[in-house]
PDB file of C-alpha atoms in Angstrom:
ATOM      1  CA  UNK A1476       0.000   0.000   0.000  1.00 60.00           C
ATOM      2  CA  UNK A1477       2.749   2.432   0.951  1.00 59.00           C
ATOM      3  CA  UNK A1478       4.725   1.661  -2.202  1.00 58.00           C
ATOM      4  CA  UNK A1479       1.780   2.492  -4.452  1.00 60.00           C
ATOM      5  CA  UNK A1480       1.381   5.844  -2.708  1.00 59.00           C
ATOM      6  CA  UNK A1481       5.017   6.650  -3.413  1.00 55.00           C
ATOM      7  CA  UNK A1482       4.840   5.514  -7.057  1.00 60.00           C
ATOM      8  CA  UNK A1483       1.720   7.617  -7.655  1.00 63.00           C
ATOM      9  CA  UNK A1484       3.416  10.676  -6.210  1.00 60.00           C
ATOM     10  CA  UNK A1485       6.613  10.106  -8.159  1.00 63.00           C
ATOM     11  CA  UNK A1486       4.760   9.746 -11.467  1.00 63.00           C
ATOM     12  CA  UNK A1487       2.825  12.925 -10.750  1.00 60.00           C
ATOM     13  CA  UNK A1488       6.001  14.846  -9.977  1.00 60.00           C
ATOM     14  CA  UNK A1489       7.795  13.287 -12.952  1.00 61.00           C
ATOM     15  CA  UNK A1490       5.120  14.700 -15.261  1.00 60.00           C
ATOM     16  CA  UNK A1491       5.446  18.091 -13.611  1.00 54.00           C
ATOM     17  CA  UNK A1492       9.244  18.060 -13.648  1.00 54.00           C
ATOM     18  CA  UNK A1493       9.410  17.281 -17.387  1.00 61.00           C
ATOM     19  CA  UNK A1494       7.710  20.588 -18.040  1.00 65.00           C
ATOM     20  CA  UNK A1495       9.724  22.601 -15.535  1.00 72.00           C
ATOM     21  CA  UNK A1496      12.108  22.043 -12.629  1.00 77.00           C
ATOM     22  CA  UNK A1497      10.513  21.232  -9.278  1.00 82.00           C
ATOM     23  CA  UNK A1498      10.078  24.155  -6.927  1.00 91.00           C
ATOM     24  CA  UNK A1499      10.499  24.217  -3.151  1.00 93.00           C
ATOM     25  CA  UNK A1500       6.900  23.192  -2.411  1.00 94.00           C
ATOM     26  CA  UNK A1501       6.958  20.228  -4.798  1.00 93.00           C
ATOM     27  CA  UNK A1502      10.210  19.047  -3.252  1.00 94.00           C
ATOM     28  CA  UNK A1503       8.813  19.469   0.265  1.00 95.00           C
ATOM     29  CA  UNK A1504       5.718  17.384  -0.525  1.00 96.00           C
ATOM     30  CA  UNK A1505       7.777  14.676  -2.177  1.00 95.00           C
ATOM     31  CA  UNK A1506      10.214  14.648   0.753  1.00 96.00           C
ATOM     32  CA  UNK A1507       7.360  14.280   3.267  1.00 96.00           C
ATOM     33  CA  UNK A1508       5.823  11.430   1.290  1.00 96.00           C
ATOM     34  CA  UNK A1509       9.140   9.598   0.926  1.00 96.00           C
ATOM     35  CA  UNK A1510       9.968  10.058   4.613  1.00 96.00           C
ATOM     36  CA  UNK A1511       6.562   8.704   5.579  1.00 97.00           C
ATOM     37  CA  UNK A1512       6.836   5.637   3.340  1.00 95.00           C
ATOM     38  CA  UNK A1513      10.391   4.915   4.481  1.00 96.00           C
ATOM     39  CA  UNK A1514       9.528   5.261   8.163  1.00 96.00           C
ATOM     40  CA  UNK A1515       6.420   3.094   7.848  1.00 95.00           C
ATOM     41  CA  UNK A1516       8.648   0.380   6.405  1.00 95.00           C
ATOM     42  CA  UNK A1517      11.091   0.692   9.287  1.00 96.00           C
ATOM     43  CA  UNK A1518       8.287   0.578  11.866  1.00 95.00           C
ATOM     44  CA  UNK A1519       6.461  -2.342  10.263  1.00 92.00           C
ATOM     45  CA  UNK A1520       5.136  -4.641  12.961  1.00 89.00           C
ATOM     46  CA  UNK A1521       5.129  -1.809  15.527  1.00 92.00           C
ATOM     47  CA  UNK A1522       1.646  -0.300  15.439  1.00 92.00           C
ATOM     48  CA  UNK A1523       2.221   2.150  18.303  1.00 93.00           C
ATOM     49  CA  UNK A1524       5.227   3.697  16.575  1.00 95.00           C
ATOM     50  CA  UNK A1525       3.341   3.750  13.279  1.00 96.00           C
ATOM     51  CA  UNK A1526       0.452   5.614  14.931  1.00 95.00           C
ATOM     52  CA  UNK A1527       2.853   8.147  16.400  1.00 96.00           C
ATOM     53  CA  UNK A1528       4.505   8.570  13.009  1.00 97.00           C
ATOM     54  CA  UNK A1529       1.123   9.113  11.344  1.00 97.00           C
ATOM     55  CA  UNK A1530       0.190  11.808  13.868  1.00 97.00           C
ATOM     56  CA  UNK A1531       3.525  13.576  13.399  1.00 97.00           C
ATOM     57  CA  UNK A1532       3.353  13.414   9.610  1.00 97.00           C
ATOM     58  CA  UNK A1533      -0.254  14.645   9.532  1.00 97.00           C
ATOM     59  CA  UNK A1534       0.870  17.619  11.599  1.00 97.00           C
ATOM     60  CA  UNK A1535       3.850  18.306   9.309  1.00 97.00           C
ATOM     61  CA  UNK A1536       1.747  18.049   6.145  1.00 97.00           C
ATOM     62  CA  UNK A1537      -0.900  20.294   7.678  1.00 95.00           C
ATOM     63  CA  UNK A1538       1.693  22.906   8.684  1.00 96.00           C
ATOM     64  CA  UNK A1539       3.320  22.989   5.235  1.00 96.00           C
ATOM     65  CA  UNK A1540       2.282  26.298   3.691  1.00 95.00           C
ATOM     66  CA  UNK A1541       1.661  26.227  -0.044  1.00 94.00           C
ATOM     67  CA  UNK A1542       0.820  29.613  -1.599  1.00 93.00           C
ATOM     68  CA  UNK A1543      -2.222  30.303  -3.759  1.00 91.00           C
ATOM     69  CA  UNK A1544      -0.465  30.177  -7.135  1.00 92.00           C
ATOM     70  CA  UNK A1545      -0.036  26.402  -6.683  1.00 93.00           C
ATOM     71  CA  UNK A1546      -3.566  24.940  -6.516  1.00 93.00           C
ATOM     72  CA  UNK A1547      -2.497  21.513  -7.813  1.00 94.00           C
ATOM     73  CA  UNK A1548       0.057  21.240  -5.039  1.00 95.00           C
ATOM     74  CA  UNK A1549      -2.619  22.141  -2.507  1.00 96.00           C
ATOM     75  CA  UNK A1550      -4.729  19.283  -3.861  1.00 96.00           C
ATOM     76  CA  UNK A1551      -1.729  16.957  -3.587  1.00 96.00           C
ATOM     77  CA  UNK A1552      -1.143  18.155  -0.023  1.00 96.00           C
ATOM     78  CA  UNK A1553      -4.765  17.376   0.884  1.00 97.00           C
ATOM     79  CA  UNK A1554      -4.495  13.970  -0.778  1.00 96.00           C
ATOM     80  CA  UNK A1555      -1.332  13.141   1.171  1.00 97.00           C
ATOM     81  CA  UNK A1556      -2.982  14.219   4.428  1.00 97.00           C
ATOM     82  CA  UNK A1557      -6.051  12.074   3.745  1.00 97.00           C
ATOM     83  CA  UNK A1558      -3.934   9.034   2.817  1.00 96.00           C
ATOM     84  CA  UNK A1559      -1.934   9.314   6.042  1.00 97.00           C
ATOM     85  CA  UNK A1560      -5.157   9.803   7.991  1.00 97.00           C
ATOM     86  CA  UNK A1561      -6.655   6.693   6.379  1.00 96.00           C
ATOM     87  CA  UNK A1562      -3.606   4.637   7.365  1.00 95.00           C
ATOM     88  CA  UNK A1563      -3.807   6.072  10.895  1.00 96.00           C
ATOM     89  CA  UNK A1564      -7.463   5.084  11.232  1.00 95.00           C
ATOM     90  CA  UNK A1565      -6.627   1.597   9.954  1.00 94.00           C
ATOM     91  CA  UNK A1566      -3.922   1.324  12.609  1.00 93.00           C
ATOM     92  CA  UNK A1567      -6.356   2.449  15.299  1.00 92.00           C
ATOM     93  CA  UNK A1568      -8.568  -0.505  14.414  1.00 89.00           C
ATOM     94  CA  UNK A1569      -5.723  -2.975  14.973  1.00 82.00           C
ATOM     95  CA  UNK A1570      -5.068  -4.459  18.385  1.00 75.00           C
ATOM     96  CA  UNK A1571      -1.657  -3.711  19.863  1.00 66.00           C
ATOM     97  CA  UNK A1572       0.358  -6.665  21.137  1.00 66.00           C
ATOM     98  CA  UNK A1573       0.667  -6.486  24.907  1.00 58.00           C
TER      99      UNK A1573
END
């Protein structure tokens, strides 16, 4: 699941970057997504750490300011936030090993 999220993001940014170089906001979104996917892989099998990671990443994505001239990046930011939130809610439904 996490790999497909990363591939989707990379193909989106590859299309954008062919037209023009990536700006700061595109790089920041891609960095957040890659960090999230990498960390979820490291914390696999540790639902408490994954939940904490999801909360932290949702906060970071929410705090990332993207100016008005970049509406597509705002949509991508919202999509990333919702995907992390969906994973977080899935983790909440799992029982933690005692």
